[in-house]
Structure formats: structure tokens, C-alpha cells
Coordinates of C-alpha atoms in Angstrom, one line a residue:
X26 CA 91.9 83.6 109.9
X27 CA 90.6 84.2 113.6
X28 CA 87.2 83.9 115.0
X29 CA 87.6 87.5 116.8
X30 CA 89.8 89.0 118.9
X31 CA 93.0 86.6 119.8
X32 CA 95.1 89.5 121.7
X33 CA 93.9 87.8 125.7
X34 CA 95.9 84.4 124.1
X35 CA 98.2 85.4 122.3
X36 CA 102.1 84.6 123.4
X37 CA 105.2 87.0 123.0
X38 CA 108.2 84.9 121.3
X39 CA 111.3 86.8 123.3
X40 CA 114.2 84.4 121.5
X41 CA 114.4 82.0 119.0
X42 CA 117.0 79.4 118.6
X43 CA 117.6 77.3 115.9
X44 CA 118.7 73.6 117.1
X45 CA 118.4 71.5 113.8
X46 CA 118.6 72.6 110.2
X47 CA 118.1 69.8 107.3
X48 CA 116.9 69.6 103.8
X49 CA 113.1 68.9 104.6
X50 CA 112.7 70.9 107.8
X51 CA 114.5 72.9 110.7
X52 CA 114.3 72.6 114.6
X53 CA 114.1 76.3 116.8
X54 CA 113.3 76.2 120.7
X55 CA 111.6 79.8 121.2
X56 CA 111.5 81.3 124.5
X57 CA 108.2 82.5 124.6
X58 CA 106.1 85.2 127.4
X59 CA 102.2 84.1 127.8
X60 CA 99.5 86.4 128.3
X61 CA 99.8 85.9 131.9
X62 CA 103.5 87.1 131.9
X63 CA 105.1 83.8 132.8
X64 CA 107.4 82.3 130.5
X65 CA 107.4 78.8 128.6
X66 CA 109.2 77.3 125.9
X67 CA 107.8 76.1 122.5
X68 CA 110.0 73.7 120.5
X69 CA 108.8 74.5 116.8
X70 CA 109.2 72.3 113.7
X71 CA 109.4 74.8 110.6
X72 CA 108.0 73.6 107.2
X73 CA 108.2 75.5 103.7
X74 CA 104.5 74.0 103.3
X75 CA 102.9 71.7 101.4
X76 CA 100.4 70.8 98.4
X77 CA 98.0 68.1 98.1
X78 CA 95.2 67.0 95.8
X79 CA 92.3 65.1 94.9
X80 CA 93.0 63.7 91.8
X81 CA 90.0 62.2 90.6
X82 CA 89.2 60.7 86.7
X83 CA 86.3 60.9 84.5
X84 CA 85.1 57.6 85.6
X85 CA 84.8 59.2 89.1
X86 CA 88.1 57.0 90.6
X87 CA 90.6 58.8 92.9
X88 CA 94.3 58.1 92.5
X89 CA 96.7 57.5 95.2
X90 CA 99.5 56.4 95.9
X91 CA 100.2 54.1 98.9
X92 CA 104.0 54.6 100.4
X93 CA 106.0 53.5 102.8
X94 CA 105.8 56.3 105.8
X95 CA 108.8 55.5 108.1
X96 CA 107.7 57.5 111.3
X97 CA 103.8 55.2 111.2
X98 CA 106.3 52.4 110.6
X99 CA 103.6 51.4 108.3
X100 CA 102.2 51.8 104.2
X101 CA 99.8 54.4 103.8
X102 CA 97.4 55.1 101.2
X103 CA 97.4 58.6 100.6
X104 CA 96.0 61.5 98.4
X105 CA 99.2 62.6 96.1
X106 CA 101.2 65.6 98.0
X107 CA 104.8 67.0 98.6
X108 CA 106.7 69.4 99.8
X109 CA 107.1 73.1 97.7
X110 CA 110.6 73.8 96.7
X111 CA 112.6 77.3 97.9
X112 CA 110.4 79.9 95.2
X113 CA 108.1 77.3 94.2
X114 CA 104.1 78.7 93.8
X115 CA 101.6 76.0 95.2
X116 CA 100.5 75.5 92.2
X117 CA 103.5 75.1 90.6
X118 CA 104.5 72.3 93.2
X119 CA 101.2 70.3 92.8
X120 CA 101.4 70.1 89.2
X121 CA 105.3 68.7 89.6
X122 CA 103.8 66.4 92.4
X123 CA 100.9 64.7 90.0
X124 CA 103.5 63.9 87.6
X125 CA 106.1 62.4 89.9
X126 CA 103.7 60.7 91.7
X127 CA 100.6 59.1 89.4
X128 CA 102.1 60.6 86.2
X129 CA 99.3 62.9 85.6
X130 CA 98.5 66.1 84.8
X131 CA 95.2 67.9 85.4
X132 CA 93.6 70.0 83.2
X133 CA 91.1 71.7 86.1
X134 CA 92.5 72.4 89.6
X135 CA 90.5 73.5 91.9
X136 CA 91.4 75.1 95.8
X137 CA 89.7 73.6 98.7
X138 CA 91.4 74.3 101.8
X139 CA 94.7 75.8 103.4
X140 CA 95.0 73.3 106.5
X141 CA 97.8 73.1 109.3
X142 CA 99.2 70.0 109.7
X143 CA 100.0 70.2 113.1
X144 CA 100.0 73.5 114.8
X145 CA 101.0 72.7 118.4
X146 CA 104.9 72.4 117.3
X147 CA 105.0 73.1 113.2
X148 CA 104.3 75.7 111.2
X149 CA 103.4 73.6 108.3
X150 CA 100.5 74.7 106.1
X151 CA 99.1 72.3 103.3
X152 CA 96.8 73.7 100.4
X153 CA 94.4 71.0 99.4
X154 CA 92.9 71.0 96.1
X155 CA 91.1 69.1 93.6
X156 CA 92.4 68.0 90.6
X157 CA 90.2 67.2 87.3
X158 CA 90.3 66.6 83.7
X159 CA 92.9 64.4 84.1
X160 CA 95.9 63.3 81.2
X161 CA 99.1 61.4 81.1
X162 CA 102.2 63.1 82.0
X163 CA 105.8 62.1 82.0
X164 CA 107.4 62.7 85.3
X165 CA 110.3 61.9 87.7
X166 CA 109.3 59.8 90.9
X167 CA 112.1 60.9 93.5
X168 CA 114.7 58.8 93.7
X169 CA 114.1 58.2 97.7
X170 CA 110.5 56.8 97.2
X171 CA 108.8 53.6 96.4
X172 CA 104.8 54.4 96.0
X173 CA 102.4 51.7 94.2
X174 CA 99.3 54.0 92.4
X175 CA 95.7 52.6 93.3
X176 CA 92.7 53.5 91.9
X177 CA 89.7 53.6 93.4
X178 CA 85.8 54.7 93.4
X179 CA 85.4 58.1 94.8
X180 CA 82.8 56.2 97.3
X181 CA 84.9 53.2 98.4
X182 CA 87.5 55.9 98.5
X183 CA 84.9 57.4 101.3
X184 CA 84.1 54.8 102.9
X185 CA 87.5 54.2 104.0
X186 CA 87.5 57.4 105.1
X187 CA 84.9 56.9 107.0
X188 CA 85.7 53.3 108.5
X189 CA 89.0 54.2 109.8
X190 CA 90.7 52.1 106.5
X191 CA 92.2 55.9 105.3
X192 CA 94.0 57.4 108.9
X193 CA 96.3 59.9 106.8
X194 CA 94.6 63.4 107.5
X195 CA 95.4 65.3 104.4
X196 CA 94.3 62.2 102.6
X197 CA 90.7 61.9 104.9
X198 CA 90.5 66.0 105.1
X199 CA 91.0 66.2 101.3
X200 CA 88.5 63.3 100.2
X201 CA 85.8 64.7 102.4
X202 CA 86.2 68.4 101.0
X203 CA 86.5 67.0 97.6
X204 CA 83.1 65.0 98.3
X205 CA 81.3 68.4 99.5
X206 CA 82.7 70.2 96.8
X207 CA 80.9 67.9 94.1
X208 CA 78.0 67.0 96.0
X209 CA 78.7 63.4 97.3
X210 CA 77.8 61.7 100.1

């Protein structure tokens, strides 16, 4: 979605080279004309995309999961997400997500947002959503994490947010959308 015409910015890519393939993401360095007709070079992480959600429970508690992120060098609480498989439909890969990750399933899902992560160097898009009408489900964590689930009131869970306590954006994007959506401050 633009906010008119984008043709006066847009850049040319005139090669692409892939420098890094792996199983979560790929590396290309594209050679690339600008508007002004000089050239520059964009190095490009490229993502299959994402799914994230709001889980949130009749008592009006969010679940999360707080992980280990090796890049922040620190634990994170964050709103459940991951990564959608070769084929997979969002939807599809948020349901497998709330089972692996809070053992849940949600009987209500609800879109919010479709939000780049990072769009300077990756293509990765994440759909937020909010999950309700929540049940158990049996689920498989992957075997590569350790999360802890915590549960928490909807407005604590904002508050963080708010603070600076929550700095994972999905996780502060997703909570505030969720909060607009359902008409909390």
C-alpha cells in the first residue's frame, strides 16, 4: 500500500546476487539504479514471512512466551510468533505456532496488521493477529528452543509496553493494535 505516486523514488534492481542461503533466511547484494541514475548497492535479507498473535484468555490475560534471543544477547518477552514453512498459509502457521509455543488453540482469530519488520535490508512481512476463545492444545515446542509461558493482564501487559519493559516490536506493535481493536486503553 502507497500513499500516492512512488514512481520519483523508486530504484531499478539491475542484478541480484545471492551471497548466503540457510534454512531460516538467504543473503543477495543487488545492484541497484536510483531515480537519479546513479548506482548503489542494497544488501537484502530475504524472509518467507512471519505470523504473530495476541493470544489473549477469557480472564483478559495475554500469553507469552519469554525466550532467549541470541542476536539482543538477552530474554525477551514476546507475543507468540514464527516463521511460515515453504506452502504454509498464515493462518495455518499461527495456529501450528500457538500450539508449539503456549500449547493453545484459538477458537477466534482475528487479522490486525501485515507489518515489515525491517524494510531497509529485509523483505520480511509479519501478519499480526489476535487470538481469542482460547483451549488447550497438544503441540511440539522445536527442539532448538527453551521459552518459559507468562501470563499476564492485558493492562500490565500495556503498561510494559508503554514503559519501555516490552522492546520487542511485534510484541509492542501487536499489544497496542490488539488494545485498539477491543477498545482498551
Amino acid at each position: 500500500m502507497t500513499d500516492g505516486d512512488d514512481r520519483q523514488l523508486r530504484e531499478v534492481t539491475i542484478e541480484s546476487n545471492e551471497v548466503f542461503s540457510g534454512k531460516l533466511l538467504h543473503l543477495r547484494v543487488d545492484d541497484v539504479e536510483l531515480p537519479d541514475g546513479t548506482r548503489s548497492k542494497r544488501e537484502i535479507v530475504v524472509h518467507r514471512g512471519a505470523v504473530a498473535a495476541v493470544a489473549l484468555n477469557n480472564a483478559s490475560e495475554v500469553l507469552l512466551v519469554r525466550q532467549w534471543r541470541h542476536p539482543a544477547g538477552e530474554a525477551l518477552l514476546e507475543i507468540p510468533a514464527g516463521t511460515c514453512e515453504e506452502g504454509e498459509e498464515a493462518e495455518e502457521t499461527l495456529r501450528r505456532e500457538l500450539a508449539e509455543e503456549i500449547s493453545c488453540r484459538a477458537d477466534r482469530i482475528e487479522h490486525l496488521a501485515d507489518l515489515y519488520v525491517a524494510p531497509g535490508y529485509s523483505t520480511e512481512l509479519i501478519r499480526l493477529y489476535l487470538a481469542t476463545e482460547l483451549a488447550s492444545a497438544c503441540g511440539e515446542a522445536d527442539a532448538d528452543e527453551n521459552i518459559e509461558i507468562v501470563t499476564l493482564p492485558l493492562e500490565e501487559a500495556l503498561e510494559m509496553c508503554r514503559d519501555g519493559r516490552l522492546r520487542d516490536g511485534k510484541t509492542v506493535s501487536g499489544l497496542l493494535l490488539a488494545a485498539q481493536r477491543l477498545g482498551v486503553q
